[in-house]
Short mmCIF file of C-alpha atoms in Angstrom, two decimals:
data_model
loop_
_atom_site.label_atom_id
_atom_site.label_comp_id
_atom_site.label_asym_id
_atom_site.label_seq_id
_atom_site.Cartn_x
_atom_site.Cartn_y
_atom_site.Cartn_z
CA UNK A 1 -25.79 -18.38 -21.92
CA UNK A 2 -25.56 -15.82 -19.12
CA UNK A 3 -26.56 -18.48 -16.62
CA UNK A 4 -23.80 -20.82 -17.82
CA UNK A 5 -21.26 -18.02 -17.76
CA UNK A 6 -22.22 -17.15 -14.17
CA UNK A 7 -22.00 -20.81 -13.16
CA UNK A 8 -18.47 -20.94 -14.57
CA UNK A 9 -17.62 -17.81 -12.57
CA UNK A 10 -18.94 -19.46 -9.38
CA UNK A 11 -16.71 -22.45 -10.09
CA UNK A 12 -13.67 -20.24 -10.66
CA UNK A 13 -14.36 -18.12 -7.57
CA UNK A 14 -14.64 -21.20 -5.38
CA UNK A 15 -11.51 -22.82 -6.87
CA UNK A 16 -13.70 -25.66 -8.09
CA UNK A 17 -15.17 -26.48 -4.67
CA UNK A 18 -18.49 -25.95 -6.41
CA UNK A 19 -18.43 -26.98 -10.06
CA UNK A 20 -20.35 -25.12 -12.75
CA UNK A 21 -22.67 -28.13 -13.10
CA UNK A 22 -23.34 -28.15 -9.35
CA UNK A 23 -24.06 -24.44 -9.36
CA UNK A 24 -26.49 -24.88 -12.27
CA UNK A 25 -28.27 -27.76 -10.55
CA UNK A 26 -28.31 -26.27 -7.05
CA UNK A 27 -31.54 -26.39 -5.06
CA UNK A 28 -29.98 -24.99 -1.87
CA UNK A 29 -28.07 -21.71 -1.32
CA UNK A 30 -24.62 -21.72 -2.93
CA UNK A 31 -23.02 -21.15 0.48
CA UNK A 32 -24.48 -24.49 1.60
CA UNK A 33 -22.54 -26.12 -1.26
CA UNK A 34 -19.29 -24.57 -0.10
CA UNK A 35 -19.14 -21.06 -1.59
CA UNK A 36 -17.35 -19.23 1.25
CA UNK A 37 -17.28 -15.51 1.89
CA UNK A 38 -13.82 -15.41 0.26
CA UNK A 39 -15.30 -17.02 -2.86
CA UNK A 40 -18.23 -14.60 -2.73
CA UNK A 41 -15.80 -11.67 -2.71
CA UNK A 42 -14.01 -13.12 -5.76
CA UNK A 43 -17.34 -13.66 -7.47
CA UNK A 44 -18.44 -10.09 -6.73
CA UNK A 45 -15.20 -8.75 -8.19
CA UNK A 46 -15.35 -10.97 -11.27
CA UNK A 47 -19.01 -10.19 -12.04
CA UNK A 48 -18.59 -6.46 -11.40
CA UNK A 49 -15.54 -6.33 -13.68
CA UNK A 50 -17.05 -8.38 -16.49
CA UNK A 51 -20.52 -6.83 -16.56
CA UNK A 52 -19.70 -3.32 -15.39
CA UNK A 53 -22.19 -3.39 -12.53
CA UNK A 54 -21.96 -2.75 -8.82
CA UNK A 55 -23.45 -5.08 -6.24
CA UNK A 56 -25.72 -3.88 -3.50
CA UNK A 57 -24.30 -5.54 -0.39
CA UNK A 58 -27.27 -4.83 1.87
CA UNK A 59 -28.82 -7.80 3.58
CA UNK A 60 -31.38 -8.25 0.81
CA UNK A 61 -28.83 -7.51 -1.88
CA UNK A 62 -26.43 -10.30 -0.94
CA UNK A 63 -29.17 -12.87 -1.41
CA UNK A 64 -28.46 -12.87 -5.15
CA UNK A 65 -25.03 -14.38 -4.39
CA UNK A 66 -26.76 -17.46 -3.00
CA UNK A 67 -28.90 -18.36 -5.99
CA UNK A 68 -27.80 -18.60 -9.62
CA UNK A 69 -31.25 -17.72 -10.97
CA UNK A 70 -31.45 -14.61 -8.82
CA UNK A 71 -27.90 -13.67 -9.82
CA UNK A 72 -28.79 -14.08 -13.48
CA UNK A 73 -31.87 -11.83 -13.13
CA UNK A 74 -29.83 -9.28 -11.19
CA UNK A 75 -27.03 -9.11 -13.75
CA UNK A 76 -29.48 -9.06 -16.68
CA UNK A 77 -31.41 -6.23 -15.05
CA UNK A 78 -28.37 -4.19 -14.03
CA UNK A 79 -26.08 -4.59 -17.02
CA UNK B 1 27.81 -13.70 1.05
CA UNK B 2 25.47 -11.93 -1.37
CA UNK B 3 22.41 -12.74 -3.45
CA UNK B 4 22.63 -10.96 -6.78
CA UNK B 5 19.78 -9.92 -9.01
CA UNK B 6 19.77 -8.20 -12.39
CA UNK B 7 17.85 -7.81 -15.59
CA UNK B 8 14.65 -6.51 -14.05
CA UNK B 9 12.94 -3.20 -14.75
CA UNK B 10 13.35 -0.20 -12.49
CA UNK B 11 11.09 2.77 -11.85
CA UNK B 12 9.21 4.88 -9.33
CA UNK B 13 5.54 5.20 -8.43
CA UNK B 14 3.41 6.52 -5.59
CA UNK B 15 2.75 4.06 -2.78
CA UNK B 16 -0.06 1.54 -3.18
CA UNK B 17 -2.98 1.82 -0.75
CA UNK B 18 -1.62 -1.12 1.27
CA UNK B 19 1.90 0.34 1.41
CA UNK B 20 0.48 3.69 2.43
CA UNK B 21 -1.57 2.12 5.23
CA UNK B 22 1.42 0.32 6.72
CA UNK B 23 3.66 3.36 6.21
CA UNK B 24 1.25 5.52 8.24
CA UNK B 25 1.26 2.87 10.96
CA UNK B 26 5.06 2.57 10.93
CA UNK B 27 5.45 6.34 11.30
CA UNK B 28 3.06 6.36 14.26
CA UNK B 29 5.05 3.56 15.92
CA UNK B 30 8.59 4.94 15.50
CA UNK B 31 10.97 4.30 17.26
CA UNK B 32 9.41 0.91 18.05
CA UNK B 33 8.72 0.10 14.40
CA UNK B 34 10.79 -3.08 14.50
CA UNK B 35 7.53 -4.44 15.95
CA UNK B 36 6.38 -4.87 12.32
CA UNK B 37 9.35 -6.98 11.21
CA UNK B 38 8.44 -10.60 10.66
CA UNK B 39 9.85 -13.62 8.92
CA UNK B 40 9.60 -17.16 7.67
CA UNK B 41 11.87 -20.18 7.96
CA UNK B 42 11.97 -22.57 5.02
CA UNK B 43 13.47 -25.98 5.75
CA UNK B 44 15.28 -26.99 2.56
CA UNK B 45 13.01 -29.50 0.80
CA UNK B 46 14.39 -33.01 0.35
CA UNK B 47 14.42 -32.75 -3.43
CA UNK B 48 16.72 -29.72 -3.28
CA UNK B 49 19.31 -31.36 -0.99
CA UNK B 50 22.21 -31.31 -0.69
CA UNK B 51 22.09 -27.53 -1.19
CA UNK B 52 25.21 -25.39 -1.33
CA UNK B 53 25.17 -21.79 -0.03
CA UNK B 54 25.94 -20.63 -3.58
CA UNK B 55 22.87 -22.34 -5.03
CA UNK B 56 20.73 -21.04 -2.17
CA UNK B 57 21.97 -17.49 -2.83
CA UNK B 58 21.20 -17.91 -6.55
CA UNK B 59 17.64 -18.98 -5.72
CA UNK B 60 17.27 -15.95 -3.44
CA UNK B 61 18.46 -13.73 -6.27
CA UNK B 62 15.87 -15.29 -8.59
CA UNK B 63 13.17 -14.73 -5.95
CA UNK B 64 14.07 -11.05 -5.75
CA UNK B 65 14.07 -10.79 -9.55
CA UNK B 66 10.57 -12.33 -9.64
CA UNK B 67 8.97 -10.22 -6.91
CA UNK B 68 9.70 -6.54 -7.39
CA UNK B 69 8.58 -5.59 -3.88
CA UNK B 70 11.68 -7.34 -2.53
CA UNK B 71 13.89 -4.86 -4.42
CA UNK B 72 11.76 -1.80 -3.75
CA UNK B 73 12.82 0.87 -1.27
CA UNK B 74 11.32 4.23 -0.41
CA UNK B 75 12.43 7.57 -1.78
CA UNK B 76 11.54 11.02 -0.49
CA UNK B 77 10.59 12.35 -3.90
CA UNK B 78 10.66 11.01 -7.43
CA UNK B 79 14.37 11.40 -8.02
CA UNK B 80 14.91 8.66 -10.54
CA UNK B 81 13.52 8.13 -13.98
CA UNK B 82 13.04 4.59 -15.25
CA UNK B 83 16.34 2.83 -15.74
CA UNK B 84 18.45 5.18 -13.67
CA UNK B 85 18.07 3.73 -10.23
CA UNK B 86 20.51 1.05 -9.13
CA UNK B 87 20.02 0.42 -5.45
CA UNK B 88 18.94 1.68 -2.10
CA UNK B 89 19.47 5.30 -1.38
CA UNK B 90 22.61 5.15 0.77
CA UNK B 91 22.54 7.48 3.73
CA UNK B 92 26.30 7.94 4.27
CA UNK B 93 26.99 11.36 5.61
CA UNK B 94 23.32 11.99 6.31
CA UNK B 95 21.11 11.31 9.25
CA UNK B 96 19.75 7.76 8.90
CA UNK B 97 16.02 7.13 8.53
CA UNK B 98 15.23 10.70 7.47
CA UNK B 99 12.67 9.08 5.15
CA UNK B 100 10.44 8.83 8.22
CA UNK B 101 9.86 12.58 7.93
CA UNK B 102 7.94 11.98 4.70
CA UNK B 103 4.22 11.22 4.87
CA UNK B 104 4.00 10.44 1.16
CA UNK B 105 7.24 8.90 -0.09
CA UNK B 106 7.58 7.12 -3.42
CA UNK B 107 8.31 3.48 -4.01
CA UNK B 108 11.61 3.11 -5.84
CA UNK B 109 12.22 -0.12 -7.75
CA UNK B 110 15.77 -1.20 -8.59
CA UNK B 111 16.58 -3.40 -11.59
CA UNK B 112 19.84 -4.83 -10.28
CA UNK B 113 21.73 -5.12 -7.03
CA UNK B 114 23.07 -7.37 -4.30
CA UNK B 115 21.37 -8.40 -1.09
CA UNK B 116 23.54 -9.46 1.85
CA UNK B 117 22.97 -13.03 3.03
CA UNK B 118 23.93 -14.01 6.57
CA UNK B 119 25.34 -17.53 6.88
CA UNK B 120 25.05 -19.13 10.32
CA UNK B 121 24.98 -22.42 12.16
CA UNK B 122 22.60 -23.50 14.89
CA UNK B 123 18.95 -22.74 15.50
CA UNK B 124 17.11 -21.09 12.56
CA UNK B 125 14.81 -19.32 15.05
CA UNK B 126 17.84 -17.60 16.58
CA UNK B 127 18.94 -16.39 13.16
CA UNK B 128 15.42 -15.15 12.41
CA UNK B 129 15.46 -13.32 15.75
CA UNK B 130 18.70 -11.62 14.78
CA UNK B 131 17.47 -10.68 11.32
CA UNK B 132 14.27 -9.12 12.68
CA UNK B 133 15.86 -7.45 15.72
CA UNK B 134 16.31 -3.94 14.34
CA UNK B 135 14.01 -1.59 12.47
CA UNK B 136 14.60 -1.17 8.75
CA UNK B 137 16.06 1.89 7.14
CA UNK B 138 13.29 2.11 4.59
CA UNK B 139 15.26 4.20 2.10
CA UNK B 140 18.76 2.83 2.62
CA UNK B 141 18.22 -0.88 3.03
CA UNK B 142 16.67 -3.67 0.96
CA UNK B 143 13.36 -4.82 2.47
CA UNK B 144 14.44 -8.48 2.59
CA UNK B 145 17.07 -9.69 5.04
CA UNK B 146 18.11 -13.22 4.18
CA UNK B 147 20.00 -15.90 6.03
CA UNK B 148 21.16 -19.48 5.53
CA UNK B 149 21.60 -22.05 8.26
CA UNK B 150 24.30 -24.57 7.40
CA UNK B 151 25.03 -27.89 9.05
CA UNK B 152 26.83 -31.04 7.95
CA UNK B 153 28.26 -29.29 4.92
CA UNK B 154 24.91 -28.20 3.41
CA UNK B 155 22.23 -25.56 3.78
CA UNK B 156 19.41 -26.88 5.99
CA UNK B 157 17.20 -23.79 6.30
CA UNK B 158 16.64 -20.53 4.47
CA UNK B 159 15.53 -17.68 6.72
CA UNK B 160 13.67 -14.66 5.33
CA UNK B 161 13.01 -11.49 7.35
CA UNK B 162 10.57 -9.08 5.73
CA UNK B 163 10.11 -5.37 6.07
CA UNK B 164 6.33 -4.96 6.36
CA UNK B 165 6.41 -2.43 3.48
CA UNK B 166 7.41 -5.34 1.20
CA UNK B 167 4.99 -8.05 2.28
CA UNK B 168 2.20 -9.01 4.63
CA UNK B 169 1.67 -12.51 6.01
CA UNK B 170 -0.06 -13.80 2.88
CA UNK B 171 2.55 -12.17 0.64
CA UNK B 172 5.30 -13.87 2.65
CA UNK B 173 3.56 -17.21 2.09
CA UNK B 174 3.68 -16.59 -1.66
CA UNK B 175 7.39 -15.73 -1.44
CA UNK B 176 8.17 -18.88 0.54
CA UNK B 177 6.15 -21.04 -1.86
CA UNK B 178 8.03 -19.57 -4.83
CA UNK B 179 11.42 -19.92 -3.13
CA UNK B 180 10.67 -23.57 -2.48
CA UNK B 181 9.94 -24.10 -6.20
CA UNK B 182 13.10 -22.21 -7.16
CA UNK B 183 15.16 -24.46 -4.90
CA UNK B 184 13.57 -27.65 -6.25
CA UNK B 185 13.03 -26.84 -9.93
CA UNK B 186 15.01 -23.70 -10.59
CA UNK B 187 11.91 -21.85 -11.83
CA UNK B 188 8.32 -20.98 -10.92
CA UNK B 189 5.67 -22.01 -13.45
CA UNK B 190 2.83 -19.75 -14.55
CA UNK B 191 2.55 -16.09 -15.48
CA UNK B 192 4.61 -13.42 -13.72
CA UNK B 193 2.97 -12.26 -10.50
CA UNK B 194 1.31 -8.85 -10.07
CA UNK B 195 3.75 -6.14 -8.97
CA UNK B 196 3.23 -3.19 -6.62
CA UNK B 197 4.41 -0.65 -9.21
CA UNK B 198 1.59 -1.68 -11.56
CA UNK B 199 -0.89 -1.89 -8.71
CA UNK B 200 -0.05 1.67 -7.65
CA UNK B 201 -0.60 2.94 -11.18
CA UNK B 202 -3.93 1.08 -11.47
CA UNK B 203 -5.09 2.46 -8.12
CA UNK B 204 -4.46 5.99 -9.40
CA UNK B 205 -6.43 5.29 -12.62
CA UNK B 206 -10.13 5.90 -13.19
CA UNK B 207 -10.94 2.23 -12.53
CA UNK B 208 -8.98 2.32 -9.29
CA UNK B 209 -10.66 5.52 -8.15
CA UNK B 210 -14.08 3.93 -8.78
CA UNK B 211 -13.18 0.99 -6.52
CA UNK B 212 -11.89 3.44 -3.91
CA UNK B 213 -15.12 5.41 -4.19
CA UNK B 214 -17.31 2.38 -3.41
CA UNK B 215 -15.21 1.64 -0.32
CA UNK B 216 -15.21 5.28 0.80
CA UNK B 217 -18.99 5.40 0.64
CA UNK B 218 -19.22 2.60 3.22
CA UNK B 219 -16.78 4.33 5.60
CA UNK B 220 -18.65 7.61 5.23
CA UNK B 221 -22.11 6.15 5.90
CA UNK B 222 -21.07 4.03 8.85
CA UNK B 223 -18.91 6.70 10.46
CA UNK B 224 -22.07 8.78 10.83
CA UNK B 225 -23.85 6.16 12.96
CA UNK B 226 -21.35 3.98 14.83
CA UNK B 227 -20.35 4.77 18.43
CA UNK B 228 -17.46 7.27 18.14
CA UNK B 229 -15.28 4.71 19.89
CA UNK B 230 -16.11 1.30 21.34
CA UNK B 231 -14.24 1.24 24.65
CA UNK B 232 -15.13 4.68 25.95
CA UNK B 233 -15.66 4.12 29.67
CA UNK B 234 -12.69 4.23 32.07
CA UNK B 235 -12.16 0.83 33.67
CA UNK B 236 -10.87 2.40 36.93
CA UNK B 237 -8.51 -0.58 37.13
CA UNK B 238 -5.56 0.53 35.02
CA UNK B 239 -2.58 -1.82 35.26
CA UNK B 240 1.08 -0.97 35.03
CA UNK B 241 2.21 -0.85 32.30
CA UNK B 242 -1.21 0.01 30.86
CA UNK B 243 -1.26 -2.33 27.85
CA UNK B 244 -1.60 -6.09 28.39
CA UNK B 245 -2.28 -9.14 26.28
CA UNK B 246 -4.35 -12.08 27.51
CA UNK B 247 -4.36 -15.22 25.42
CA UNK B 248 -6.28 -18.45 25.51
CA UNK B 249 -5.45 -21.56 23.55
CA UNK B 250 -8.57 -23.68 23.30
CA UNK B 251 -9.18 -26.93 21.47
CA UNK B 252 -12.81 -26.74 22.58
CA UNK B 253 -13.32 -23.36 20.94
CA UNK B 254 -11.65 -24.59 17.75
CA UNK B 255 -13.99 -27.59 17.50
CA UNK B 256 -17.10 -25.62 18.48
CA UNK B 257 -16.45 -22.94 15.87
CA UNK B 258 -15.81 -25.56 13.18
CA UNK B 259 -19.17 -27.11 13.98
CA UNK B 260 -21.03 -23.79 13.94
CA UNK B 261 -19.43 -22.85 10.62
CA UNK B 262 -20.48 -26.15 9.05
CA UNK B 263 -24.02 -26.07 10.43
CA UNK B 264 -24.61 -22.47 9.34
CA UNK B 265 -22.78 -22.77 6.00
CA UNK B 266 -20.29 -20.04 6.76
CA UNK B 267 -16.60 -19.72 7.64
CA UNK B 268 -15.07 -19.98 11.11
CA UNK B 269 -13.69 -16.50 10.52
CA UNK B 270 -17.18 -15.03 10.08
CA UNK B 271 -18.44 -16.93 13.14
CA UNK B 272 -15.61 -15.55 15.27
CA UNK B 273 -15.95 -12.02 13.90
CA UNK B 274 -19.69 -12.03 14.65
CA UNK B 275 -19.34 -13.55 18.12
CA UNK B 276 -16.43 -11.25 19.05
CA UNK B 277 -18.46 -8.23 18.00
CA UNK B 278 -21.51 -9.34 19.96
CA UNK B 279 -19.34 -9.76 23.06
CA UNK B 280 -17.78 -6.32 22.57
CA UNK B 281 -21.33 -4.96 22.53
CA UNK B 282 -22.07 -6.84 25.74
CA UNK B 283 -18.86 -5.59 27.38
CA UNK B 284 -19.28 -1.95 26.36
CA UNK B 285 -23.05 -1.50 26.35
CA UNK B 286 -23.07 -0.24 22.75
CA UNK B 287 -25.84 -1.83 20.71
CA UNK B 288 -24.01 -1.16 17.48
CA UNK B 289 -20.53 -2.67 17.34
CA UNK B 290 -17.89 -1.36 14.96
CA UNK B 291 -14.82 -3.52 14.52
CA UNK B 292 -11.90 -3.19 12.12
CA UNK B 293 -10.99 -6.58 10.66
CA UNK B 294 -7.62 -6.79 8.92
CA UNK B 295 -8.52 -8.03 5.45
CA UNK B 296 -6.07 -9.73 3.08
CA UNK B 297 -7.44 -7.96 -0.05
CA UNK B 298 -6.48 -10.85 -2.30
CA UNK B 299 -9.91 -11.34 -3.85
CA UNK B 300 -8.98 -9.87 -7.19
CA UNK B 301 -7.14 -11.43 -10.10
CA UNK B 302 -4.60 -8.60 -10.02
CA UNK B 303 -3.70 -9.14 -6.37
CA UNK B 304 -3.95 -12.84 -5.60
CA UNK B 305 -0.32 -13.94 -5.96
CA UNK B 306 1.33 -10.62 -5.23
CA UNK B 307 4.18 -10.34 -2.75
CA UNK B 308 3.38 -6.95 -1.29
CA UNK B 309 1.44 -5.51 1.59
CA UNK B 310 -2.21 -5.65 0.62
CA UNK B 311 -3.81 -6.17 4.02
CA UNK B 312 -5.81 -3.22 5.25
CA UNK B 313 -8.52 -2.61 7.78
CA UNK B 314 -12.16 -2.89 6.75
CA UNK B 315 -15.11 -1.57 8.73
CA UNK B 316 -17.43 -4.24 10.14
CA UNK B 317 -20.62 -2.92 11.71
CA UNK B 318 -23.06 -5.22 13.46
CA UNK B 319 -26.27 -4.39 15.27
CA UNK B 320 -26.11 -6.59 18.32
CA UNK B 321 -29.79 -6.97 19.12
CA UNK B 322 -29.85 -10.56 17.91
CA UNK B 323 -31.52 -13.07 20.17
CA UNK B 324 -29.74 -16.10 18.78
CA UNK B 325 -26.65 -17.13 16.92
CA UNK B 326 -28.54 -17.90 13.70
CA UNK B 327 -29.89 -14.35 13.62
CA UNK B 328 -26.49 -12.94 14.44
CA UNK B 329 -24.86 -14.88 11.60
CA UNK B 330 -27.60 -13.90 9.14
CA UNK B 331 -26.75 -10.27 9.84
CA UNK B 332 -23.01 -10.88 10.01
CA UNK B 333 -22.62 -12.39 6.56
CA UNK B 334 -23.57 -9.34 4.48
CA UNK B 335 -21.90 -7.09 7.07
CA UNK B 336 -18.68 -9.06 6.60
CA UNK B 337 -18.90 -8.75 2.80
CA UNK B 338 -19.35 -4.99 3.14
CA UNK B 339 -16.38 -4.86 5.51
CA UNK B 340 -14.20 -6.89 3.14
CA UNK B 341 -15.05 -4.59 0.23
CA UNK B 342 -14.37 -1.49 2.34
CA UNK B 343 -10.89 -2.81 3.18
CA UNK B 344 -9.62 -2.17 -0.35
CA UNK B 345 -9.60 1.59 0.08
CA UNK B 346 -7.31 4.57 -0.31
CA UNK B 347 -6.10 5.51 3.21
CA UNK B 348 -6.22 9.18 2.18
CA UNK B 349 -10.00 8.87 1.64
CA UNK B 350 -10.41 7.21 5.00
CA UNK B 351 -8.35 9.88 6.79
CA UNK B 352 -10.42 12.61 5.20
CA UNK B 353 -13.75 10.95 6.04
CA UNK B 354 -12.61 10.28 9.59
CA UNK B 355 -11.72 13.93 10.04
CA UNK B 356 -15.03 15.06 8.54
CA UNK B 357 -17.10 12.70 10.71
CA UNK B 358 -15.17 13.75 13.81
CA UNK B 359 -15.81 17.41 13.03
CA UNK B 360 -19.52 16.87 12.36
CA UNK B 361 -20.05 14.80 15.50
CA UNK B 362 -17.85 16.98 17.70
CA UNK B 363 -15.77 14.05 18.90
CA UNK B 364 -13.05 11.84 17.48
CA UNK B 365 -14.59 8.97 15.52
CA UNK B 366 -12.43 5.83 15.49
CA UNK B 367 -13.52 2.38 16.72
CA UNK B 368 -10.10 1.53 18.27
CA UNK B 369 -11.29 -2.05 18.15
CA UNK B 370 -9.66 -4.42 15.67
CA UNK B 371 -9.79 -8.05 14.63
CA UNK B 372 -6.98 -9.97 12.96
CA UNK B 373 -7.48 -13.55 11.85
CA UNK B 374 -3.90 -14.65 11.21
CA UNK B 375 -4.73 -18.27 10.40
CA UNK B 376 -4.16 -19.55 6.88
CA UNK B 377 -6.83 -22.24 6.81
CA UNK B 378 -10.49 -22.21 7.68
CA UNK B 379 -12.09 -25.59 8.30
CA UNK B 380 -15.76 -26.32 8.87
CA UNK B 381 -16.76 -29.67 10.37
CA UNK B 382 -20.12 -30.54 11.91
CA UNK B 383 -19.07 -33.95 13.19
CA UNK B 384 -17.62 -32.94 16.58
CA UNK B 385 -19.75 -34.26 19.44
CA UNK B 386 -20.67 -32.32 22.52
CA UNK B 387 -19.00 -34.57 25.10
CA UNK B 388 -15.64 -34.33 23.31
CA UNK B 389 -15.85 -30.56 22.98
CA UNK B 390 -16.89 -30.03 26.61
CA UNK B 391 -14.11 -32.32 27.83
CA UNK B 392 -11.63 -30.33 25.76
CA UNK B 393 -12.51 -27.20 27.76
CA UNK B 394 -10.50 -28.64 30.66
CA UNK B 395 -7.37 -28.24 28.56
CA UNK B 396 -7.85 -24.53 27.80
CA UNK B 397 -4.90 -22.39 28.90
CA UNK B 398 -4.80 -18.67 29.66
CA UNK B 399 -1.55 -16.70 29.68
CA UNK B 400 -0.40 -13.07 29.77
CA UNK B 401 2.36 -13.07 27.15
CA UNK B 402 2.87 -9.32 26.69
CA UNK B 403 2.71 -5.99 28.46
CA UNK B 404 3.87 -2.61 27.20
CA UNK B 405 3.38 1.12 27.57
CA UNK B 406 1.77 2.10 24.30
CA UNK B 407 -0.77 0.76 21.84
CA UNK B 408 -2.34 2.65 18.98
CA UNK B 409 -5.67 0.94 19.70
CA UNK B 410 -7.73 -0.03 22.72
CA UNK B 411 -8.78 -3.57 21.86
CA UNK B 412 -7.00 -5.88 19.40
CA UNK B 413 -8.25 -9.41 18.95
CA UNK B 414 -5.89 -11.88 17.24
CA UNK B 415 -6.66 -15.39 16.06
CA UNK B 416 -3.82 -17.86 15.56
CA UNK B 417 -3.57 -21.57 14.86
CA UNK B 418 -1.67 -23.17 17.75
CA UNK B 419 -0.61 -26.78 18.31
CA UNK B 420 -3.00 -26.93 21.29
CA UNK B 421 -6.01 -25.46 19.49
CA UNK B 422 -7.33 -22.06 18.48
CA UNK B 423 -5.33 -19.17 19.91
CA UNK B 424 -7.36 -16.08 20.74
CA UNK B 425 -5.64 -13.10 22.27
CA UNK B 426 -6.90 -9.73 23.38
CA UNK B 427 -4.37 -6.93 23.59
CA UNK B 428 -6.07 -4.10 25.40
CA UNK B 429 -5.52 -0.80 27.10
CA UNK B 430 -6.39 -1.58 30.71
CA UNK B 431 -7.50 2.00 31.26
CA UNK B 432 -10.58 1.01 29.25
CA UNK B 433 -10.77 -2.76 29.73
CA UNK B 434 -9.30 -4.14 32.94
CA UNK B 435 -7.26 -7.32 33.13
CA UNK B 436 -10.09 -9.24 34.86
CA UNK B 437 -12.48 -8.05 32.12
CA UNK B 438 -10.06 -9.19 29.39
CA UNK B 439 -9.91 -12.63 30.97
CA UNK B 440 -13.68 -12.75 31.29
CA UNK B 441 -14.11 -11.69 27.68
CA UNK B 442 -11.99 -14.58 26.38
CA UNK B 443 -13.60 -17.19 28.61
CA UNK B 444 -17.07 -15.89 27.71
CA UNK B 445 -16.19 -16.19 24.02
CA UNK B 446 -15.27 -19.83 24.55
CA UNK B 447 -18.26 -20.76 26.72
CA UNK B 448 -20.77 -18.89 24.55
CA UNK B 449 -19.64 -20.56 21.35
CA UNK B 450 -19.31 -24.03 22.88
CA UNK B 451 -22.88 -23.71 24.18
CA UNK B 452 -24.16 -22.33 20.86
CA UNK B 453 -22.53 -25.14 18.88
CA UNK B 454 -24.85 -27.69 20.45
CA UNK B 455 -27.85 -25.67 21.53
CA UNK B 456 -29.24 -24.44 18.28
CA UNK B 457 -31.07 -26.50 15.74
CA UNK B 458 -29.62 -25.87 12.30
CA UNK B 459 -31.75 -23.71 10.11
CA UNK B 460 -33.35 -25.37 7.15
CA UNK B 461 -31.67 -24.08 4.05
CA UNK B 462 -33.28 -23.55 0.71
#
């Protein structure tokens, strides 16, 4: 469920450039599918607001924005 | 003629962070603060024609009813309770623009009033020039100056001049989009837009202070390690007047950056921010480059369609010891995200942290190095071929469109979309970066990125 919710948030943050289905099926980084830095900022804001967490934006930390599985583990671990 | 508005709420609140940031800048720029006036020209859409001045004025009134920032002025204190305020604070009998004495004025929202509309014939650009020619009286004048160009018995253009306290470039785009809908349909669909009064109250709340705290932490940490200022060595080639702007318009650079962005799965804005920073490092000898990108701050649901000034500076810090563009961009992406998040900050926090860092380090800490991407679209496209891009370099132009005495910065890089390609200008203080060095900087930016667009093998992703 969390994974699907996050995929929907990726779709909303990218204005549909990447659909939820594409995010769920992705085998490459989300940025390669068209998730821009603007969309990443929207995603960060949406996830932080909904789950009450705060992203680590260090170089290693931002990797979770590129991979739905990693994002799911991060949110599940932090929430 | 007048545009009338009524039926809206009124009230007062502290300034939002964005209003406060531009207010500080305005006060530092007085008496030349008309520099911040800007505007938009809306050709009347075909579906709204023929348009009478009366209908145009009614649409302007509806626009001002919809976006509270366009009927918000500044007040020295909190003199009005909700419902009591009916218009700008007239300054008859008093010295005009006394509001400029106040570092922390209030925003004062009026529920009803009339906005003068200038009706003219001829060139809309001329009318816009007239409407933006003088500085605003921030307490005594509405922040929107409106004009209509008439010809052949109908309105052909609506001209809007904005006080920068009421809107930034993206906010003005929202206003123009909504005005267009009001002219064509008489209404704007969707929920009411976010308003600065509510934003100010949220920013003062616990949730707002938490967001401010995250941003402040970034400023605090980076201010301890960045060079106190980027352009710190006298150029020994000061020009007269000291401040100059050099500008290139380059199709080649536009195409090269589009290709790099596509190949590296990033935006042209990030590519240009990273490359500009690396070149500042090369020009100044500082291995760590600190740059202040102007960030739109429209990432959040409560800001996206707001007509107000949200843009603020973020702090972008890049270690320049990257051998190749791929490495540079790998570092630049998270650095850009940190910068974007730091841009949504309370200017009072930043002022305090700046003062503390300056005291601790025994020297003024301020990068005086800024970056403003003023384009509205960002296109990535890997298909451009090398021969085409290199040929396009022959068409690059370099001009010196501006010189002046004062600048509250030492190096300002602006990106604009021009008919002939990507516009990149550097406005610099020649006491720290000479005119020949400014020219070299811009041409190096072009040649470096054109070469990089075709030299590097794309990284495998995944």
